[in-house]
Structures are given as structure tokens and as C-alpha cells.
Amino acid sequence: MSENVLGRMFGESQAIMTSSGRDQESNWIRASQDGNTAAFNHLVLKWEKKIFNLALRMLRDPEEAAEATQEAFLLAYRNIHRFRIDARFSTWLYRIASNRCLSRLRSRPNALHLSLDSEEGEPLADRHLGQQELQEQQVLHMERQEKIRQAILGLVPDQRLVVELKVFQELKFEEIALVVDAPVSTIKSRFYASLQVLKKSLGPLSQMM
Amino acid sequence: MTGKCHDYREQLALALAGELSSENRKLLESHLAGCSECTAEKLELERTLGILASLEQRETPRHFFVYEDVSRPSPWSLFRSLSWGWKGALAAAALLVLTTGVAALSSLQVRFSDGTMTLSFGTLPPVVQPIEAESLVSDFSRMMEARLEERDQQWLDVLRQQVSVAVSDSENRGQNRMEVRAEEVRSFCMQQLDRRVLAVEAGLQDSILRTYRTLYTQHDLDMQHLNDRVDLVSVANRLQGSQTQALTSTVLQFANLQGRQ
């Protein structure tokens, strides 16, 4: 991204950027609600990595995860006037992103929900062993990362979302309940059930530690 | 693993997630101190969470931005973003609209007349003749007069109805008053009549009593007079026995007749 584009995107809200922390985020939200696109892009920049990784772990395909991330931010921008300033922006944004991911998963044929044979699912060693510059240690590390992703993808979407929000986005159960619109007790049960599944699928990896 | 252990397993997951209350955490810890199976489960779950946490965040393939000109999606992109169920429902609705449209167009009729074009679904409306201003004014005047007459007539009807109701009420009230008065008069007459009857009865009784007394007195007088005459006759006619006897018999008959009256 060139500096010109970044300057065009953020140039209109330099004054907003001078504040800090949560107040800064609140200022960006208020400016976005007044129609300031540049202010909203500050919010996008702050949250894009977390939202993209959430989408990636939910959907597996990086291209689709990027599309879902873009859709989530566009939806958030169009509905920013509905956001109550006293609520948590992260919870609201996670809710939009989660719904986009679940919607994409639902629109897939059922067989693809748990499919592990896409390009992303191929053993990384096969793809990278040919690349002489990679050391064996790096390849093993990437394989291990991929197996963890596969284990997460082995969960049903509802459980996968709870693990994502709890373990990787570090939300509290009450916040997760707000995001997925389910009782806290249900969220706790899903988390426990997810850990039981992951314990089995990640068992071989734990022996390698 | 006991049933008690099963109860602690979910709490174990909550504790590892950092969301178990201190009270429950103490209970869990005391259980773990004496249960090797649950302790092993705890270690496994810790390892599982540790492996999950070792998953690295990926860098985004690009930055995401919202532009003013892309903030509105195209209809096609909106359609693509829908689930299969909604896509099917929308397709069915579009088919229905299309079918209705074709059916409507098939019955469309067009007519050109006096430089005007008329479109109609089904039968065409009758040709409308041009309207003259004077006839329109006269029609309007007639219509207004008729309406005023109708309004006056309605007003008169209402007035008649109200008068009729008022008269009827008045008559009803008068009749009620007459009935009350008649009842009073009847009651008064009955009282007077009863009084008269009592008076007549009392007078009649008194008259009968006086008559009875008069007759009784007359009877006494007659009897006394008769006795006197009898005595006289007896004395005078001591000598005329048979004549006296006949006279006495006649007198007695007369006396009996007077007593019956």
C-alpha cells in the first residue's frame, strides 16, 4: 500500500488519531457514525488482523477469509449508526464477523464443512520440502501449525466459534454469549465439548512436545 | 472415574479458561488433590490449550479498507452473499412477479382516439365524450340545487321527527296526568259512596227501628183500645151473648191482622 493511498485514507482524521486508547476508539466510532470513512478505516486497521484470523480459522481458505473480513467491515460500516456507543465495539464487530463466517459455512455444501482435502489441507512438508531454502525445523513447525488448524476445523462450526472467541480472541464467556446470541451455560458446554474433541485430535502433537 | 469426577470435568475446563469462581476453584483443587484421574485430565487439557495457544496469528494478505464508492453493494453481490434458502425464496418470488407481469401484459389493450392513447388491462373503458362548460355549469347548478333540496328535506324530516317525538311525549305526559286525576276522583267517589252507604244503612236501620217501635206502640194502643172496647162490649152486651161473641171474634181477627203488619 503506497503512502499516497494511506495518506488519502487517513489524512482526514489526523486530529482523531492524537487521542489514545478506548477514548480514541470511541472518537473514531462517533466520527464514523457522522459519516467519516477515514475514521472508520482506523477501526478497520486496528481490528483487521484479529478479524482476518478469526475468519481464517473458521473458513480455512485464506481467500474466502479475506472476502469474509471485507464483508464484515463493510457491514459494520453500513450499520455503524446502529451501534450504541456504551457497548463494546469488539463484541459488536466479532458478532458481525462471526455471522458472516457462519453464513458462508451454511451456504457451502454440507460435505465441505469438515473437508480436510483442500489445498490448505495438504501436508505442508510436501509443498515445501522442495524448497531448499527452508530448514527442516521450519517445515516441522509449519506442519505443526497446520495440524492445529486442522484440529480446529474438525470442530463443528458452533464449537469452533466458541474456541476461536475464547482461546484466540480471549473474550469472556458472557461476551461470547452476546456475540453468538446463546445462553452462557450453552457456551460453557460447547467449550467443554470442544476441548474434549481437541484433546483427542491434538493428542499426537502433545506427545511431540 | 466416579460420578463426582464427571461433575468436576466441566469445572476443570472453566478453571483453565480462567472463569471459575474462587469458591468452586477451591473445591476443585481439593478434589484434584485426591483424584489422580482428574489430575491427569487437567494436565491433558492444559497441554491441549497450550498447543492451541501456540497457533500463530497470520498476517493479513492485504489491508482492508472501506471506500465511499464501494460502501453500497451491487444487487448481484448482495444476492451472492445470501444463503441457499434465501436465494431459492428470492428466485421463486422473482418467478411469481415475472409470471404475473406476463399475464398482465397479455391482456393489455391499447386504443388511439382523438389524439389520446388509452391503455387498459382487460376490457377498454367506454369512450368519454367531451364535456361542454355551460352544460357542466348547469349540471353542477342542478346538482347543487338538488343537494340543497335534499338537505332541506332531510332537515324538515328531522324537525318533523323531533316535533312528533315532543308531541308524543306531551300526550303521554297529559294522559298520565289524566289517569292520576281520574284515579283520585274515583278514589274520592268511592270514599263518598262508602260514607253514603254507611249513612243510608244507619238511617234505614234507625227508620226500621222507629217503624217497629211505632207499630209496637200502635199495637199496644190498639190492644188496649180493643180491651177497652171488649170490656165495654162485654159490659154492654152481657145481655146480648151471641152478638157479643161474634163481635169479639171479629175484633180478634182484626187484632191478629194488625200484629202481622
PDB file of N, CA, C and O in Angstrom, chain B residues 27-36 39:
ATOM      1  N   LEU B  27     -12.869 -25.907  45.803  1.00  0.00           N
ATOM      2  CA  LEU B  27     -13.454 -27.254  45.831  1.00  0.00           C
ATOM      3  C   LEU B  27     -12.780 -28.151  44.801  1.00  0.00           C
ATOM      4  O   LEU B  27     -12.482 -29.326  45.063  1.00  0.00           O
ATOM      5  N   LEU B  28     -12.550 -27.570  43.606  1.00  0.00           N
ATOM      6  CA  LEU B  28     -11.919 -28.350  42.532  1.00  0.00           C
ATOM      7  C   LEU B  28     -10.497 -28.763  42.930  1.00  0.00           C
ATOM      8  O   LEU B  28     -10.091 -29.921  42.730  1.00  0.00           O
ATOM      9  N   GLU B  29      -9.773 -27.827  43.507  1.00  0.00           N
ATOM     10  CA  GLU B  29      -8.388 -28.128  43.896  1.00  0.00           C
ATOM     11  C   GLU B  29      -8.324 -29.218  44.964  1.00  0.00           C
ATOM     12  O   GLU B  29      -7.455 -30.101  44.925  1.00  0.00           O
ATOM     13  N   SER B  30      -9.264 -29.147  45.900  1.00  0.00           N
ATOM     14  CA  SER B  30      -9.257 -30.187  46.941  1.00  0.00           C
ATOM     15  C   SER B  30      -9.600 -31.551  46.333  1.00  0.00           C
ATOM     16  O   SER B  30      -9.076 -32.577  46.758  1.00  0.00           O
ATOM     17  N   HIS B  31     -10.472 -31.529  45.292  1.00  0.00           N
ATOM     18  CA  HIS B  31     -10.792 -32.794  44.619  1.00  0.00           C
ATOM     19  C   HIS B  31      -9.581 -33.312  43.840  1.00  0.00           C
ATOM     20  O   HIS B  31      -9.262 -34.507  43.891  1.00  0.00           O
ATOM     21  N   LEU B  32      -8.916 -32.402  43.166  1.00  0.00           N
ATOM     22  CA  LEU B  32      -7.757 -32.809  42.359  1.00  0.00           C
ATOM     23  C   LEU B  32      -6.652 -33.394  43.246  1.00  0.00           C
ATOM     24  O   LEU B  32      -5.909 -34.290  42.824  1.00  0.00           O
ATOM     25  N   ALA B  33      -6.558 -32.877  44.456  1.00  0.00           N
ATOM     26  CA  ALA B  33      -5.510 -33.354  45.359  1.00  0.00           C
ATOM     27  C   ALA B  33      -5.669 -34.849  45.667  1.00  0.00           C
ATOM     28  O   ALA B  33      -4.676 -35.536  45.936  1.00  0.00           O
ATOM     29  N   GLY B  34      -6.918 -35.330  45.595  1.00  0.00           N
ATOM     30  CA  GLY B  34      -7.135 -36.739  45.929  1.00  0.00           C
ATOM     31  C   GLY B  34      -7.569 -37.598  44.752  1.00  0.00           C
ATOM     32  O   GLY B  34      -7.983 -38.730  44.938  1.00  0.00           O
ATOM     33  N   CYS B  35      -7.526 -37.053  43.529  1.00  0.00           N
ATOM     34  CA  CYS B  35      -8.011 -37.817  42.373  1.00  0.00           C
ATOM     35  C   CYS B  35      -6.969 -37.786  41.256  1.00  0.00           C
ATOM     36  O   CYS B  35      -6.771 -36.743  40.619  1.00  0.00           O
ATOM     37  N   SER B  36      -6.346 -38.901  41.039  1.00  0.00           N
ATOM     38  CA  SER B  36      -5.268 -38.941  40.036  1.00  0.00           C
ATOM     39  C   SER B  36      -5.826 -38.848  38.612  1.00  0.00           C
ATOM     40  O   SER B  36      -5.209 -38.247  37.735  1.00  0.00           O
ATOM     41  N   THR B  39      -6.579 -35.274  37.860  1.00  0.00           N
ATOM     42  CA  THR B  39      -5.304 -34.556  37.720  1.00  0.00           C
ATOM     43  C   THR B  39      -4.695 -34.817  36.347  1.00  0.00           C
ATOM     44  O   THR B  39      -4.182 -33.893  35.689  1.00  0.00           O
TER      45      THR B  39
END
